Short mmCIF file of C-alpha atoms in Angstrom, two decimals:
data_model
loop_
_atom_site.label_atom_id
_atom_site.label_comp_id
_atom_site.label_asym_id
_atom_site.label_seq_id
_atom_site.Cartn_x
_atom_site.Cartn_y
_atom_site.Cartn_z
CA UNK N 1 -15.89 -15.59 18.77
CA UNK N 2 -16.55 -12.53 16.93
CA UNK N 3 -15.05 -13.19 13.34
CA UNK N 4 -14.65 -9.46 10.95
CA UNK N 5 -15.11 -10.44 7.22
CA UNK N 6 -13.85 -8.12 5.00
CA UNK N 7 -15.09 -8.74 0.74
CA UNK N 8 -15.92 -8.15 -2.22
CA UNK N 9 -18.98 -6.17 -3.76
CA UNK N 10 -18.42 -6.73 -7.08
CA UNK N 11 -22.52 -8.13 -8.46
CA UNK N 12 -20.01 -9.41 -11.75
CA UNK N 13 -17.46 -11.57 -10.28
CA UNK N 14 -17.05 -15.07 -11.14
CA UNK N 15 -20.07 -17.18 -8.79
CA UNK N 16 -17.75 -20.24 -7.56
CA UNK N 17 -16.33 -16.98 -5.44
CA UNK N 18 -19.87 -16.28 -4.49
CA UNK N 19 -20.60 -19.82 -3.43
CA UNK N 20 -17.32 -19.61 -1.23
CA UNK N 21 -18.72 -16.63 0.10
CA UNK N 22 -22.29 -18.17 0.85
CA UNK N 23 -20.48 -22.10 2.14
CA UNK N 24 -18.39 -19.88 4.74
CA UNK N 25 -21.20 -17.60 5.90
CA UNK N 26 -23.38 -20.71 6.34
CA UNK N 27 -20.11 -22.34 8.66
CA UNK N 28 -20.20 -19.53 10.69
CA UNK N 29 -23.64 -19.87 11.51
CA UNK N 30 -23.12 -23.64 12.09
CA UNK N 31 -19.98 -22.82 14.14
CA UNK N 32 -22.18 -20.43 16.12
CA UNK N 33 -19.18 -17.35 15.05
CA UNK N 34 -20.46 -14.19 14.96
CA UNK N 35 -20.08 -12.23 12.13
CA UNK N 36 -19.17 -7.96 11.47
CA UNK N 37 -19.13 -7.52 7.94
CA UNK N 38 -19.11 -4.30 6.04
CA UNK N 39 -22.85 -4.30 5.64
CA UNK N 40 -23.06 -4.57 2.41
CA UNK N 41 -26.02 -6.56 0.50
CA UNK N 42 -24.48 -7.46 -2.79
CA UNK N 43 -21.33 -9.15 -4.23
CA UNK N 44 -19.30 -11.27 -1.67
CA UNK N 45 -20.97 -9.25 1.25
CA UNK N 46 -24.08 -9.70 0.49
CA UNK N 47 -23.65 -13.83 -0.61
CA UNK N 48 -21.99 -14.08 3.05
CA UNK N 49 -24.80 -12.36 4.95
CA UNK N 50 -27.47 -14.06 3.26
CA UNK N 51 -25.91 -17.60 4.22
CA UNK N 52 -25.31 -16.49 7.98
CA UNK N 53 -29.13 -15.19 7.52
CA UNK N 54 -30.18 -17.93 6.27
CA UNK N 55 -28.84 -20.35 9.10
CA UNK N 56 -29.74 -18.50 11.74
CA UNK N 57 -26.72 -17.46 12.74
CA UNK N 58 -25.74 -13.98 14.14
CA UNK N 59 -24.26 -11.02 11.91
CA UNK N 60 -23.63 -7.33 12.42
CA UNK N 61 -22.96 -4.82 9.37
CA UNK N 62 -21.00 -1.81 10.04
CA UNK N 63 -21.74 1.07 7.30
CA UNK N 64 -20.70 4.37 6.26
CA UNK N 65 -23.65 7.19 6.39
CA UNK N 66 -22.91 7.78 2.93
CA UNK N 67 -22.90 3.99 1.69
CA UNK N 68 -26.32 3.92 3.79
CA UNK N 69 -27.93 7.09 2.04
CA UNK N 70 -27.11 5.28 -1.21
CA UNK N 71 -28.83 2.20 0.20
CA UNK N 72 -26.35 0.20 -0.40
CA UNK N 73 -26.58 -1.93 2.94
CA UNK N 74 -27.86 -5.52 3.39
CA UNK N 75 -31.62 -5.18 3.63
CA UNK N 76 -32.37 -7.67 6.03
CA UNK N 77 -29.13 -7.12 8.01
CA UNK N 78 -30.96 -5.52 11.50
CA UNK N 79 -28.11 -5.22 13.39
CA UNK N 80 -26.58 -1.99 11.20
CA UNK N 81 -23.95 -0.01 12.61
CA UNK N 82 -23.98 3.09 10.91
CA UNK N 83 -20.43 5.27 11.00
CA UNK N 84 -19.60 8.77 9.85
CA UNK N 85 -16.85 7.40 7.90
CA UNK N 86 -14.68 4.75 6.53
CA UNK N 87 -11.80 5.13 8.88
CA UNK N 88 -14.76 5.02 11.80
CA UNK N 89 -16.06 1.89 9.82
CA UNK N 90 -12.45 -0.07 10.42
CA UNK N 91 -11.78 1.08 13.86
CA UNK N 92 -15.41 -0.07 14.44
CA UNK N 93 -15.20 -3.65 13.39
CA UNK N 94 -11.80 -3.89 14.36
CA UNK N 95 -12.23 -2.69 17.74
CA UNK N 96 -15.04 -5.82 17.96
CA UNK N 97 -13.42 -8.62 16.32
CA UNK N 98 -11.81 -11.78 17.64
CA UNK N 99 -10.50 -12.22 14.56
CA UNK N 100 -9.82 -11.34 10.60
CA UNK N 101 -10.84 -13.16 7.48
CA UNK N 102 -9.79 -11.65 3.92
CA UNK N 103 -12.31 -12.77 1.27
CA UNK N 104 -11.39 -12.04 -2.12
CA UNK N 105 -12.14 -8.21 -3.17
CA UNK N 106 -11.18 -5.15 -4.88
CA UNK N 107 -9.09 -2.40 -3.49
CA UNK N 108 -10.93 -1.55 -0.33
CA UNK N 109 -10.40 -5.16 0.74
CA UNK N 110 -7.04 -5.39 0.16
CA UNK N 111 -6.65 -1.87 2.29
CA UNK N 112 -8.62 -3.44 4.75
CA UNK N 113 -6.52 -6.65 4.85
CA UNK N 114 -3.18 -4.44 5.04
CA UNK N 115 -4.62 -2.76 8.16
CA UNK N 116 -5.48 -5.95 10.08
CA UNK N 117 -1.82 -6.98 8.65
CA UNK N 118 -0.10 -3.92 10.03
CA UNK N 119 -2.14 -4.06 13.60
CA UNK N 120 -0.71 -7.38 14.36
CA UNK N 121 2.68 -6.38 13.36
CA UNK N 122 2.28 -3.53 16.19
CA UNK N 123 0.93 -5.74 18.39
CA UNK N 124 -2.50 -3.74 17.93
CA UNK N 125 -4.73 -6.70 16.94
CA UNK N 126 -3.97 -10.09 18.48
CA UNK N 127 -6.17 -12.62 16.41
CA UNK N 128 -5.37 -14.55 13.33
CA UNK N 129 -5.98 -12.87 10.26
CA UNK N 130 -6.72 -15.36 7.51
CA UNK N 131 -6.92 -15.05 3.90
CA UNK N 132 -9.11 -17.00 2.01
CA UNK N 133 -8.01 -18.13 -0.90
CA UNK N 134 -10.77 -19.07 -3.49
CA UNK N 135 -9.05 -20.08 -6.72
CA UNK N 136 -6.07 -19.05 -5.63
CA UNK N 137 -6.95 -15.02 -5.72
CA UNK N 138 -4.31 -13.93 -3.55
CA UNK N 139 -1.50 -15.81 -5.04
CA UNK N 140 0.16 -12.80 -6.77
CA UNK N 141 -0.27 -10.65 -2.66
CA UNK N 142 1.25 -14.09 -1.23
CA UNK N 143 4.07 -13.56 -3.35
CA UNK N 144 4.53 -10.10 -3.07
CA UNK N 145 4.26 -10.50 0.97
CA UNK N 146 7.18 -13.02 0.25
CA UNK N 147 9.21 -10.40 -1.77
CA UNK N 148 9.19 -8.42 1.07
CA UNK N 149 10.41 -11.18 3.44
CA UNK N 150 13.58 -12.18 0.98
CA UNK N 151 13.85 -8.19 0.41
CA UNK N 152 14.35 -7.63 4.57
CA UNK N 153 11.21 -5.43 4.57
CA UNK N 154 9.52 -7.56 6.63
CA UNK N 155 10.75 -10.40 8.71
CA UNK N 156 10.87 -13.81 8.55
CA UNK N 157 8.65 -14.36 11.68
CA UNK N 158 6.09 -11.85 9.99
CA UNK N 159 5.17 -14.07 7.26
CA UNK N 160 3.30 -16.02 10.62
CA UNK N 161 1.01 -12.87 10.82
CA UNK N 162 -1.18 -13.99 8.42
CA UNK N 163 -2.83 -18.09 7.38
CA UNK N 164 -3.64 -19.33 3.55
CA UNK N 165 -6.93 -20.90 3.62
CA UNK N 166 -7.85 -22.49 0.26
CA UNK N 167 -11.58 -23.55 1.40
CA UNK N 168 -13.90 -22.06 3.95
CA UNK N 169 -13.40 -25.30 5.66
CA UNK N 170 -9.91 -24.66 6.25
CA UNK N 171 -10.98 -20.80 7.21
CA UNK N 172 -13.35 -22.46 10.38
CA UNK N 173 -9.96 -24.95 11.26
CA UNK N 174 -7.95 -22.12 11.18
CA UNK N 175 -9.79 -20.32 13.56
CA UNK N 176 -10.65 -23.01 15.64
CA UNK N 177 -6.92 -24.13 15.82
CA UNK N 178 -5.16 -20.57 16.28
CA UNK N 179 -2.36 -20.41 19.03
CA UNK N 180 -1.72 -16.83 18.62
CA UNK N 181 1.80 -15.65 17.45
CA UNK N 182 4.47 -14.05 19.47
CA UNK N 183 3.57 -12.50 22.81
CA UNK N 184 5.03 -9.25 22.09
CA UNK N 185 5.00 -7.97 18.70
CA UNK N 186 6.73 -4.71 19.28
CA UNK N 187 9.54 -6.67 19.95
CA UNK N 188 10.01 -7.81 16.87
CA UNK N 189 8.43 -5.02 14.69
CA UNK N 190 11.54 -3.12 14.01
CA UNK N 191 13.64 -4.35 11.09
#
């Protein structure tokens, strides 16, 4: 299984979200999942590659040429996709992935998230897209996502798009247990 992490790379953020970061990189590796990541070396990205580094286990950065020039990539990530752009960057590591996990993150994450969100609703993208959910950081999205539910913006059966992980143990269950969700999405997509 080919598991697309999507995170943070914020260098200032609290560190029990860094050692989330590093406990579920290092799971991976144990699980023998691969990993596509965003290539980045510091923050969340670069705590999560250094763990699946650091295990042994398998990992593949996808990069824009601009984000590369900067050198912002993981140093000792050798497997470095490098895309003219950020759309290119998505449609590359979503085009690979088994499935979608949502570390916490700033606004590029949480665009990221809403695409793998919206490509299962279209039936686009067929594996479980998880959020984890280190001290509870996407509380105030889970209850939005709700909002839209009780608002008839999205429907009830769409709030089983998406799993609330609270550990990166419960990330690796999650993916280990997934069933998929309805057969036909389109079916369903239209309100």
């Amino acid at each position: 299984m080919t598991v697309c992490v999507f995170a943070a790379s914020s260098s200032r953020i609290d560190n029990k979200y860094v050692q989330a970061a590093a406990e579920l990189g290092s799971l991976f590796a144990r699980s023998k999942m691969n990993v596509i990541y965003g290539g980045g070396g510091i923050g969340l990205m670069g705590a999560l590659a250094d763990a699946v580094l650091g295990k042994g286990g398998s990992i593949t950065g996808v990069i824009p040429s601009f984000m590369n020039d900067e050198g912002w990539g993981h140093p000792s990530v050798s497997d470095m996709i490098v895309t003219t752009d950020m759309g290119d960057r998505k449609r590359n590591m979503f085009a690979r992935a088994d499935a979608v996990v949502a570390l916490p993150g700033g606004i590029g994450t949480l665009e990221e998230l809403t695409e793998a969100i919206t490509l299962k609703q279209l039936g686009l993208f067929k594996g479980p897209v998880i959020l984890l959910n280190t001290l509870d950081f996407y509380r105030s999205l889970i209850d939005f996502l709700e909002h839209m539910v009780t608002g008839n913006f999205l429907r009830s059966e769409h709030k089983n798009m998406w799993v609330i992980a609270n550990t990166p143990e419960e990330v690796i269950t999650s993916l280990s247990n997934d069933r998929g969700w309805v057969d036909d999405p389109r079916k369903i997509a239209k309100i």
